[in-house]
Amino acid sequence: MPTKEIKKFNFTKAYAELEKITTWFERDDVDLEEGMKKLEEGSELVKELKNYLNTVENKIKELKKENF
Amino acid sequence: MLPTLSVSQFLTQINDIIAGEFVIEGEVSQYKISQGKWIFFDLKDKTGCLNCFSTVFMLKQPLEDGMRVRVSGYPKIYEKSGRFSFTVQFVEAIGEGSLQRAFQLLKAKLHGEGLFNLERKRPLPRFPARIGVIASGDSAAWGDFKRIINNRWGGVEILLRHVTVQGDSAIQDIVSAFREFNESAELYDVLVLIRGGGSLEDLAAFNSEEVVRAIYTSRIPVVCGVGHERDESLADLVADVRASTPSNAAERVVPERREFFSELDFIKDRWIDSLSHVVQLLRQDVGQYQQMMFSGLEMRLGRLRDFVRSSEMLFKNIDPKSVLKRGYSITRDEAGQVIKRANQVDKGAKLVIELAAGKLEARTTKPLSPSLPL
């Protein structure tokens, strides 16, 4: 039976983080200083997501009946 | 001398003699379902006619008079009625026309049960981590699927459960694959059932009630991509997402890298826009403060101006010259000292009297009330 592996870079988590930042930026009282910090964090995340998708390959496995 | 048998004994012997499985081909006529459970029909060819019997439970495929079918089952004489009948265990339509009709009948039946209802279609996760694929391992469909997935996205684990997609064992194989994946449903984000195009006969498994129900009951959302766009299978109709081809199935399960990158850039631009907006607001605030400062200063200046003006008036009023104009005069002694008391001057002292216009020189003849206090 296949098991869930923990990858070094968690795509779903990173994307969720990105969405959190977007929600933060959508509020009415955006603080400039904090915003600059979030922008920096977010840009780093964008870079990591792009980098991940550009470098990591899909893993393809053909299951035998006994895998189940 | 032949032994004498009872009717029941005779029928038992006959049934023993004719026992066995047969496959028979013919045309359906007099098809009817009794009490919603029992199926009766005749199987005919040009000269012969065979009574057939089955149950709704055994025959999944609805039939219709005039359809060409191949049935498998066993012959039997029923003891109570003495009626000879062929018990049908499996039926399949033969020939394009009958297959087409069988397809339509099954489609109508399953549609009636709500298996194709749009309300029950489940959405697919946007970023699947693990995809289960049910396909033939050496098919072009599987090759296309892998290629498109690899072109579009990365970091996905794809597990292929090889199945026979055609022939006698196809239905059971596909149904088992769905069961196996669903035994660890929590590990899979989506299941993909794919195969290349083919004739209605080739696609029989994908139009079978068993496979349709396996898709329907799957706890993992199912994407079905069978053949080319013009082929419609019942598996397509019941799946959560119907892809037009195996390649299209790959397009439906993972996003496209470049499109995703553009989306990321767009998101980043929105953050920057939000910050620019904040900067603009701050600039507006500063402008407003400036304005407020200027108007505050303006007000202070106005007040100062008023003060200067009123002071001017005051000064004008207390200017001795303006008092002289009203008839008063200032008296000074020879030294120029202003005389405020009569006893300040002696008799005969010289005085200078300043009037509004000009001065007079005078001499004291007699000081009066010398010690009057001021």
GROMACS .gro file of C-alpha atoms in nm:
model
  442
    1MET     CA    1   0.000   0.000   0.000
    2PRO     CA    2   0.143   0.342  -0.088
    3THR     CA    3   0.210   0.570   0.205
    4LYS     CA    4   0.202   0.946   0.222
    5GLU     CA    5   0.551   1.090   0.205
    6ILE     CA    6   0.648   1.417   0.365
    7LYS     CA    7   0.814   1.626   0.101
    8LYS     CA    8   1.071   1.889   0.188
    9PHE     CA    9   0.858   2.153   0.024
   10ASN     CA   10   0.490   2.124   0.094
   11PHE     CA   11   0.316   2.271  -0.208
   12THR     CA   12  -0.033   2.279  -0.058
   13LYS     CA   13   0.094   2.446   0.258
   14ALA     CA   14   0.291   2.703   0.062
   15TYR     CA   15  -0.010   2.785  -0.153
   16ALA     CA   16  -0.233   2.813   0.155
   17GLU     CA   17   0.022   3.058   0.300
   18LEU     CA   18   0.004   3.256  -0.023
   19GLU     CA   19  -0.374   3.273   0.001
   20LYS     CA   20  -0.343   3.392   0.361
   21ILE     CA   21  -0.121   3.677   0.250
   22THR     CA   22  -0.368   3.767  -0.024
   23THR     CA   23  -0.651   3.778   0.230
   24TRP     CA   24  -0.435   3.999   0.452
   25PHE     CA   25  -0.381   4.242   0.166
   26GLU     CA   26  -0.754   4.256   0.098
   27ARG     CA   27  -0.836   4.413   0.435
   28ASP     CA   28  -0.905   4.784   0.468
   29ASP     CA   29  -0.641   4.877   0.722
   30VAL     CA   30  -0.323   4.757   0.554
   31ASP     CA   31  -0.021   4.875   0.747
   32LEU     CA   32   0.258   4.991   0.517
   33GLU     CA   33   0.544   4.853   0.718
   34GLU     CA   34   0.380   4.515   0.780
   35GLY     CA   35   0.269   4.512   0.416
   36MET     CA   36   0.628   4.550   0.298
   37LYS     CA   37   0.721   4.254   0.515
   38LYS     CA   38   0.431   4.045   0.381
   39LEU     CA   39   0.518   4.140   0.024
   40GLU     CA   40   0.871   4.020   0.080
   41GLU     CA   41   0.752   3.694   0.237
   42GLY     CA   42   0.496   3.643  -0.041
   43SER     CA   43   0.747   3.711  -0.318
   44GLU     CA   44   0.975   3.452  -0.165
   45LEU     CA   45   0.687   3.201  -0.160
   46VAL     CA   46   0.605   3.274  -0.524
   47LYS     CA   47   0.969   3.215  -0.611
   48GLU     CA   48   0.973   2.886  -0.419
   49LEU     CA   49   0.648   2.765  -0.579
   50LYS     CA   50   0.778   2.841  -0.928
   51ASN     CA   51   1.109   2.683  -0.853
   52TYR     CA   52   0.941   2.372  -0.713
   53LEU     CA   53   0.715   2.326  -1.014
   54ASN     CA   54   1.001   2.384  -1.253
   55THR     CA   55   1.233   2.132  -1.095
   56VAL     CA   56   1.031   1.855  -0.932
   57GLU     CA   57   0.914   1.571  -1.153
   58ASN     CA   58   0.603   1.358  -1.132
   59LYS     CA   59   0.646   1.018  -0.976
   60ILE     CA   60   0.487   0.745  -1.184
   61LYS     CA   61   0.435   0.400  -1.041
   62GLU     CA   62   0.265   0.103  -1.196
   63LEU     CA   63   0.082  -0.094  -0.932
   64LYS     CA   64   0.079  -0.468  -0.919
   65LYS     CA   65  -0.219  -0.633  -0.759
   66GLU     CA   66  -0.010  -0.723  -0.457
   67ASN     CA   67   0.049  -0.350  -0.394
   68PHE     CA   68  -0.303  -0.322  -0.269
   69MET     CA   69  -3.859  -5.401  -2.018
   70LEU     CA   70  -3.816  -5.033  -1.938
   71PRO     CA   71  -3.869  -4.929  -1.579
   72THR     CA   72  -4.174  -4.721  -1.511
   73LEU     CA   73  -4.091  -4.378  -1.378
   74SER     CA   74  -4.297  -4.122  -1.198
   75VAL     CA   75  -4.335  -3.787  -1.376
   76SER     CA   76  -4.099  -3.621  -1.131
   77GLN     CA   77  -3.840  -3.898  -1.173
   78PHE     CA   78  -3.865  -3.866  -1.551
   79LEU     CA   79  -3.821  -3.488  -1.540
   80THR     CA   80  -3.522  -3.520  -1.307
   81GLN     CA   81  -3.358  -3.768  -1.546
   82ILE     CA   82  -3.425  -3.546  -1.847
   83ASN     CA   83  -3.286  -3.244  -1.662
   84ASP     CA   84  -2.973  -3.446  -1.581
   85ILE     CA   85  -2.931  -3.538  -1.948
   86ILE     CA   86  -2.969  -3.185  -2.079
   87ALA     CA   87  -2.770  -3.019  -1.800
   88GLY     CA   88  -2.483  -2.797  -1.909
   89GLU     CA   89  -2.396  -2.441  -2.006
   90PHE     CA   90  -2.477  -2.320  -2.356
   91VAL     CA   91  -2.424  -1.999  -2.549
   92ILE     CA   92  -2.700  -1.924  -2.797
   93GLU     CA   93  -2.746  -1.645  -3.043
   94GLY     CA   94  -3.082  -1.521  -3.169
   95GLU     CA   95  -3.336  -1.243  -3.187
   96VAL     CA   96  -3.544  -1.135  -2.887
   97SER     CA   97  -3.922  -1.143  -2.911
   98GLN     CA   98  -4.214  -1.136  -2.667
   99TYR     CA   99  -3.988  -0.970  -2.406
  100LYS     CA  100  -4.170  -0.898  -2.082
  101ILE     CA  101  -4.099  -0.843  -1.715
  102SER     CA  102  -4.346  -0.991  -1.468
  103GLN     CA  103  -4.402  -0.850  -1.117
  104GLY     CA  104  -4.089  -0.640  -1.159
  105LYS     CA  105  -3.875  -0.950  -1.100
  106TRP     CA  106  -3.917  -1.222  -1.363
  107ILE     CA  107  -3.803  -1.183  -1.720
  108PHE     CA  108  -3.955  -1.388  -2.003
  109PHE     CA  109  -3.872  -1.373  -2.371
  110ASP     CA  110  -3.835  -1.592  -2.678
  111LEU     CA  111  -3.511  -1.629  -2.864
  112LYS     CA  112  -3.576  -1.690  -3.233
  113ASP     CA  113  -3.403  -1.754  -3.560
  114LYS     CA  114  -3.559  -1.816  -3.902
  115THR     CA  115  -3.717  -2.145  -3.805
  116GLY     CA  116  -3.668  -2.203  -3.433
  117CYS     CA  117  -3.800  -2.054  -3.111
  118LEU     CA  118  -3.662  -2.097  -2.757
  119ASN     CA  119  -3.840  -1.995  -2.436
  120CYS     CA  120  -3.604  -1.798  -2.213
  121PHE     CA  121  -3.633  -1.713  -1.849
  122SER     CA  122  -3.427  -1.490  -1.619
  123THR     CA  123  -3.453  -1.246  -1.330
  124VAL     CA  124  -3.409  -0.871  -1.314
  125PHE     CA  125  -3.124  -0.931  -1.070
  126MET     CA  126  -2.931  -1.152  -1.316
  127LEU     CA  127  -2.990  -0.960  -1.638
  128LYS     CA  128  -2.858  -0.608  -1.590
  129GLN     CA  129  -2.904  -0.518  -1.954
  130PRO     CA  130  -3.261  -0.425  -2.048
  131LEU     CA  131  -3.371  -0.584  -2.379
  132GLU     CA  132  -3.625  -0.507  -2.645
  133ASP     CA  133  -3.799  -0.712  -2.914
  134GLY     CA  134  -3.597  -0.732  -3.233
  135MET     CA  135  -3.254  -0.704  -3.066
  136ARG     CA  136  -2.989  -0.956  -3.167
  137VAL     CA  137  -2.833  -1.107  -2.858
  138ARG     CA  138  -2.599  -1.376  -2.741
  139VAL     CA  139  -2.719  -1.542  -2.421
  140SER     CA  140  -2.546  -1.787  -2.195
  141GLY     CA  141  -2.721  -2.012  -1.941
  142TYR     CA  142  -2.865  -2.359  -1.902
  143PRO     CA  143  -3.177  -2.547  -2.022
  144LYS     CA  144  -3.433  -2.683  -1.779
  145ILE     CA  145  -3.776  -2.840  -1.768
  146TYR     CA  146  -3.977  -2.699  -1.478
  147GLU     CA  147  -4.130  -2.969  -1.271
  148LYS     CA  148  -4.451  -2.792  -1.178
  149SER     CA  149  -4.548  -2.676  -1.525
  150GLY     CA  150  -4.354  -2.920  -1.742
  151ARG     CA  151  -4.246  -2.620  -1.941
  152PHE     CA  152  -3.909  -2.628  -2.112
  153SER     CA  153  -3.714  -2.306  -2.070
  154PHE     CA  154  -3.363  -2.173  -2.111
  155THR     CA  155  -3.245  -1.993  -1.797
  156VAL     CA  156  -3.037  -1.694  -1.906
  157GLN     CA  157  -2.748  -1.586  -1.681
  158PHE     CA  158  -2.577  -1.340  -1.909
  159VAL     CA  159  -2.679  -1.153  -2.218
  160GLU     CA  160  -2.495  -0.930  -2.457
  161ALA     CA  161  -2.616  -0.743  -2.761
  162ILE     CA  162  -2.460  -0.822  -3.097
  163GLY     CA  163  -2.424  -0.601  -3.400
  164GLU     CA  164  -2.414  -0.223  -3.417
  165GLY     CA  165  -2.793  -0.179  -3.423
  166SER     CA  166  -2.862  -0.398  -3.121
  167LEU     CA  167  -2.566  -0.261  -2.930
  168GLN     CA  168  -2.691   0.088  -2.995
  169ARG     CA  169  -3.036  -0.008  -2.873
  170ALA     CA  170  -2.894  -0.186  -2.565
  171PHE     CA  171  -2.687   0.125  -2.489
  172GLN     CA  172  -2.993   0.349  -2.513
  173LEU     CA  173  -3.205   0.120  -2.296
  174LEU     CA  174  -2.943   0.093  -2.021
  175LYS     CA  175  -2.879   0.466  -2.039
  176ALA     CA  176  -3.251   0.537  -1.991
  177LYS     CA  177  -3.270   0.294  -1.700
  178LEU     CA  178  -2.969   0.438  -1.516
  179HIS     CA  179  -3.078   0.792  -1.593
  180GLY     CA  180  -3.412   0.709  -1.434
  181GLU     CA  181  -3.228   0.603  -1.120
  182GLY     CA  182  -3.051   0.939  -1.104
  183LEU     CA  183  -2.701   0.805  -1.163
  184PHE     CA  184  -2.617   1.081  -1.410
  185ASN     CA  185  -2.759   1.368  -1.203
  186LEU     CA  186  -2.545   1.678  -1.220
  187GLU     CA  187  -2.609   1.768  -0.854
  188ARG     CA  188  -2.401   1.475  -0.737
  189LYS     CA  189  -2.091   1.562  -0.938
  190ARG     CA  190  -1.803   1.633  -0.702
  191PRO     CA  191  -1.543   1.902  -0.768
  192LEU     CA  192  -1.180   1.795  -0.811
  193PRO     CA  193  -0.908   1.929  -0.582
  194ARG     CA  194  -0.711   2.201  -0.757
  195PHE     CA  195  -0.369   2.062  -0.669
  196PRO     CA  196  -0.390   1.683  -0.648
  197ALA     CA  197  -0.099   1.514  -0.473
  198ARG     CA  198  -0.183   1.157  -0.569
  199ILE     CA  199  -0.376   1.036  -0.871
  200GLY     CA  200  -0.495   0.679  -0.926
  201VAL     CA  201  -0.520   0.573  -1.288
  202ILE     CA  202  -0.722   0.280  -1.420
  203ALA     CA  203  -0.606   0.201  -1.773
  204SER     CA  204  -0.431  -0.051  -1.987
  205GLY     CA  205  -0.059  -0.016  -1.916
  206ASP     CA  206   0.042  -0.053  -2.278
  207SER     CA  207  -0.227   0.167  -2.429
  208ALA     CA  208  -0.171   0.494  -2.613
  209ALA     CA  209  -0.425   0.639  -2.373
  210TRP     CA  210  -0.192   0.582  -2.075
  211GLY     CA  211   0.106   0.714  -2.274
  212ASP     CA  212  -0.082   1.032  -2.370
  213PHE     CA  213  -0.202   1.083  -2.015
  214LYS     CA  214   0.149   1.058  -1.866
  215ARG     CA  215   0.297   1.286  -2.130
  216ILE     CA  216   0.038   1.561  -2.082
  217ILE     CA  217   0.062   1.545  -1.702
  218ASN     CA  218   0.442   1.575  -1.717
  219ASN     CA  219   0.417   1.868  -1.959
  220ARG     CA  220   0.172   2.055  -1.742
  221TRP     CA  221   0.260   1.998  -1.379
  222GLY     CA  222   0.513   1.856  -1.133
  223GLY     CA  223   0.531   1.688  -0.795
  224VAL     CA  224   0.234   1.456  -0.841
  225GLU     CA  225   0.240   1.088  -0.759
  226ILE     CA  226   0.059   0.886  -1.024
  227LEU     CA  227  -0.029   0.523  -0.962
  228LEU     CA  228  -0.144   0.306  -1.247
  229ARG     CA  229  -0.362   0.003  -1.183
  230HIS     CA  230  -0.335  -0.187  -1.508
  231VAL     CA  231  -0.665  -0.334  -1.632
  232THR     CA  232  -0.790  -0.517  -1.937
  233VAL     CA  233  -1.019  -0.268  -2.105
  234GLN     CA  234  -1.174  -0.505  -2.357
  235GLY     CA  235  -1.301  -0.860  -2.362
  236ASP     CA  236  -1.466  -1.092  -2.116
  237SER     CA  237  -1.264  -1.002  -1.808
  238ALA     CA  238  -1.265  -0.625  -1.863
  239ILE     CA  239  -1.573  -0.548  -1.655
  240GLN     CA  240  -1.458  -0.745  -1.351
  241ASP     CA  241  -1.106  -0.609  -1.379
  242ILE     CA  242  -1.220  -0.247  -1.387
  243VAL     CA  243  -1.470  -0.299  -1.104
  244SER     CA  244  -1.191  -0.458  -0.893
  245ALA     CA  245  -0.959  -0.166  -0.963
  246PHE     CA  246  -1.220   0.079  -0.834
  247ARG     CA  247  -1.270  -0.134  -0.525
  248GLU     CA  248  -0.895  -0.159  -0.458
  249PHE     CA  249  -0.836   0.217  -0.486
  250ASN     CA  250  -1.138   0.285  -0.268
  251GLU     CA  251  -1.006   0.057   0.005
  252SER     CA  252  -0.753   0.334   0.077
  253ALA     CA  253  -0.964   0.620  -0.054
  254GLU     CA  254  -0.801   0.876   0.177
  255LEU     CA  255  -0.471   0.838  -0.008
  256TYR     CA  256  -0.607   0.949  -0.346
  257ASP     CA  257  -0.730   1.288  -0.456
  258VAL     CA  258  -0.874   1.168  -0.784
  259LEU     CA  259  -0.922   0.852  -0.993
  260VAL     CA  260  -0.887   0.857  -1.368
  261LEU     CA  261  -1.042   0.594  -1.595
  262ILE     CA  262  -0.910   0.611  -1.949
  263ARG     CA  263  -0.894   0.415  -2.272
  264GLY     CA  264  -0.865   0.492  -2.640
  265GLY     CA  265  -1.161   0.513  -2.873
  266GLY     CA  266  -1.331   0.216  -3.033
  267SER     CA  267  -1.652   0.070  -3.163
  268LEU     CA  268  -1.951   0.028  -2.939
  269GLU     CA  269  -1.850  -0.336  -2.904
  270ASP     CA  270  -1.496  -0.239  -2.797
  271LEU     CA  271  -1.637   0.000  -2.538
  272ALA     CA  272  -1.876  -0.259  -2.395
  273ALA     CA  273  -1.713  -0.257  -2.050
  274PHE     CA  274  -1.742   0.122  -2.028
  275ASN     CA  275  -2.112   0.089  -2.105
  276SER     CA  276  -2.177  -0.188  -1.857
  277GLU     CA  277  -2.392  -0.137  -1.552
  278GLU     CA  278  -2.124  -0.287  -1.325
  279VAL     CA  279  -1.858  -0.032  -1.425
  280VAL     CA  280  -2.111   0.253  -1.412
  281ARG     CA  281  -2.207   0.154  -1.057
  282ALA     CA  282  -1.841   0.119  -0.956
  283ILE     CA  283  -1.783   0.480  -1.067
  284TYR     CA  284  -2.105   0.592  -0.902
  285THR     CA  285  -2.012   0.444  -0.565
  286SER     CA  286  -1.644   0.547  -0.570
  287ARG     CA  287  -1.558   0.761  -0.267
  288ILE     CA  288  -1.278   0.920  -0.467
  289PRO     CA  289  -1.393   1.162  -0.740
  290VAL     CA  290  -1.364   1.007  -1.086
  291VAL     CA  291  -1.254   1.157  -1.416
  292CYS     CA  292  -1.341   0.950  -1.719
  293GLY     CA  293  -1.172   0.995  -2.054
  294VAL     CA  294  -1.270   0.739  -2.311
  295GLY     CA  295  -1.182   0.748  -2.677
  296HIS     CA  296  -1.228   1.041  -2.903
  297GLU     CA  297  -1.469   1.320  -2.854
  298ARG     CA  298  -1.752   1.172  -3.057
  299ASP     CA  299  -1.769   0.860  -2.838
  300GLU     CA  300  -2.007   0.880  -2.549
  301SER     CA  301  -1.998   0.608  -2.289
  302LEU     CA  302  -2.212   0.555  -1.982
  303ALA     CA  303  -1.892   0.569  -1.776
  304ASP     CA  304  -1.845   0.925  -1.907
  305LEU     CA  305  -2.197   1.020  -1.803
  306VAL     CA  306  -2.169   0.893  -1.447
  307ALA     CA  307  -1.816   1.024  -1.380
  308ASP     CA  308  -1.771   1.342  -1.176
  309VAL     CA  309  -1.578   1.496  -1.463
  310ARG     CA  310  -1.617   1.388  -1.821
  311ALA     CA  311  -1.302   1.435  -2.024
  312SER     CA  312  -1.324   1.411  -2.401
  313THR     CA  313  -1.002   1.209  -2.442
  314PRO     CA  314  -0.730   1.059  -2.220
  315SER     CA  315  -0.517   1.369  -2.291
  316ASN     CA  316  -0.806   1.590  -2.191
  317ALA     CA  317  -0.837   1.386  -1.869
  318ALA     CA  318  -0.478   1.487  -1.788
  319GLU     CA  319  -0.569   1.850  -1.858
  320ARG     CA  320  -0.866   1.829  -1.626
  321VAL     CA  321  -0.678   1.686  -1.326
  322VAL     CA  322  -0.373   1.912  -1.304
  323PRO     CA  323  -0.329   2.285  -1.368
  324GLU     CA  324  -0.094   2.419  -1.633
  325ARG     CA  325   0.240   2.538  -1.500
  326ARG     CA  326   0.267   2.858  -1.706
  327GLU     CA  327  -0.095   2.955  -1.641
  328PHE     CA  328  -0.031   2.901  -1.272
  329PHE     CA  329   0.281   3.117  -1.288
  330SER     CA  330   0.080   3.399  -1.449
  331GLU     CA  331  -0.171   3.363  -1.170
  332LEU     CA  332   0.107   3.392  -0.912
  333ASP     CA  333   0.235   3.707  -1.085
  334PHE     CA  334  -0.114   3.848  -1.091
  335ILE     CA  335  -0.154   3.779  -0.718
  336LYS     CA  336   0.177   3.952  -0.649
  337ASP     CA  337   0.069   4.252  -0.856
  338ARG     CA  338  -0.243   4.277  -0.646
  339TRP     CA  339  -0.037   4.287  -0.327
  340ILE     CA  340   0.175   4.564  -0.477
  341ASP     CA  341  -0.141   4.751  -0.586
  342SER     CA  342  -0.273   4.723  -0.234
  343LEU     CA  343   0.050   4.872  -0.094
  344SER     CA  344   0.053   5.150  -0.357
  345HIS     CA  345  -0.298   5.234  -0.251
  346VAL     CA  346  -0.181   5.262   0.108
  347VAL     CA  347   0.104   5.491   0.001
  348GLN     CA  348  -0.142   5.705  -0.192
  349LEU     CA  349  -0.369   5.730   0.110
  350LEU     CA  350  -0.076   5.829   0.327
  351ARG     CA  351   0.025   6.095   0.075
  352GLN     CA  352  -0.330   6.227   0.083
  353ASP     CA  353  -0.315   6.236   0.463
  354VAL     CA  354   0.010   6.431   0.454
  355GLY     CA  355  -0.149   6.677   0.210
  356GLN     CA  356  -0.442   6.717   0.442
  357TYR     CA  357  -0.218   6.781   0.741
  358GLN     CA  358  -0.027   7.039   0.538
  359GLN     CA  359  -0.353   7.206   0.448
  360MET     CA  360  -0.457   7.204   0.809
  361MET     CA  361  -0.125   7.353   0.915
  362PHE     CA  362  -0.155   7.631   0.657
  363SER     CA  363  -0.506   7.720   0.756
  364GLY     CA  364  -0.404   7.718   1.123
  365LEU     CA  365  -0.123   7.958   1.044
  366GLU     CA  366  -0.356   8.169   0.835
  367MET     CA  367  -0.593   8.197   1.130
  368ARG     CA  368  -0.311   8.300   1.364
  369LEU     CA  369  -0.194   8.561   1.118
  370GLY     CA  370  -0.547   8.696   1.091
  371ARG     CA  371  -0.568   8.727   1.464
  372LEU     CA  372  -0.233   8.908   1.475
  373ARG     CA  373  -0.347   9.145   1.204
  374ASP     CA  374  -0.662   9.223   1.403
  375PHE     CA  375  -0.452   9.282   1.713
  376VAL     CA  376  -0.225   9.523   1.528
  377ARG     CA  377  -0.524   9.709   1.390
  378SER     CA  378  -0.692   9.748   1.729
  379SER     CA  379  -0.365   9.850   1.889
  380GLU     CA  380  -0.328  10.117   1.623
  381MET     CA  381  -0.670  10.251   1.716
  382LEU     CA  382  -0.576  10.248   2.082
  383PHE     CA  383  -0.251  10.432   2.015
  384LYS     CA  384  -0.436  10.689   1.810
  385ASN     CA  385  -0.671  10.756   2.101
  386ILE     CA  386  -0.398  10.809   2.357
  387ASP     CA  387  -0.173  11.020   2.134
  388PRO     CA  388  -0.134  11.358   2.321
  389LYS     CA  389  -0.158  11.544   1.988
  390SER     CA  390  -0.512  11.421   1.941
  391VAL     CA  391  -0.593  11.532   2.298
  392LEU     CA  392  -0.455  11.882   2.218
  393LYS     CA  393  -0.694  11.897   1.924
  394ARG     CA  394  -0.981  11.868   2.167
  395GLY     CA  395  -0.869  12.200   2.341
  396TYR     CA  396  -0.626  12.064   2.601
  397SER     CA  397  -0.269  12.195   2.623
  398ILE     CA  398   0.062  12.083   2.773
  399THR     CA  399   0.254  12.318   2.997
  400ARG     CA  400   0.627  12.279   3.039
  401ASP     CA  401   0.885  12.476   3.240
  402GLU     CA  402   1.191  12.628   3.085
  403ALA     CA  403   1.374  12.296   3.112
  404GLY     CA  404   1.095  12.131   2.913
  405GLN     CA  405   0.960  11.937   3.211
  406VAL     CA  406   0.583  11.884   3.198
  407ILE     CA  407   0.412  12.072   3.478
  408LYS     CA  408   0.162  11.859   3.660
  409ARG     CA  409   0.135  12.045   3.995
  410ALA     CA  410   0.091  12.421   4.058
  411ASN     CA  411   0.367  12.420   4.318
  412GLN     CA  412   0.611  12.287   4.065
  413VAL     CA  413   0.671  12.645   3.945
  414ASP     CA  414   0.764  12.959   4.126
  415LYS     CA  415   0.598  13.293   4.076
  416GLY     CA  416   0.740  13.464   3.767
  417ALA     CA  417   0.870  13.138   3.618
  418LYS     CA  418   0.867  13.114   3.241
  419LEU     CA  419   0.634  12.851   3.097
  420VAL     CA  420   0.591  12.711   2.748
  421ILE     CA  421   0.235  12.606   2.665
  422GLU     CA  422   0.193  12.367   2.380
  423LEU     CA  423  -0.137  12.392   2.197
  424ALA     CA  424  -0.279  12.179   1.918
  425ALA     CA  425  -0.129  12.431   1.681
  426GLY     CA  426   0.175  12.627   1.795
  427LYS     CA  427   0.318  12.720   2.136
  428LEU     CA  428   0.278  13.010   2.375
  429GLU     CA  429   0.534  13.151   2.609
  430ALA     CA  430   0.388  13.268   2.944
  431ARG     CA  431   0.492  13.379   3.287
  432THR     CA  432   0.343  13.268   3.621
  433THR     CA  433   0.178  13.540   3.813
  434LYS     CA  434   0.044  13.328   4.100
  435PRO     CA  435   0.030  12.957   4.150
  436LEU     CA  436  -0.317  12.849   4.274
  437SER     CA  437  -0.380  12.559   4.511
  438PRO     CA  438  -0.018  12.461   4.511
  439SER     CA  439  -0.054  12.138   4.702
  440LEU     CA  440  -0.358  11.991   4.534
  441PRO     CA  441  -0.284  11.626   4.490
  442LEU     CA  442  -0.306  11.480   4.145
   0.00000   0.00000   0.00000
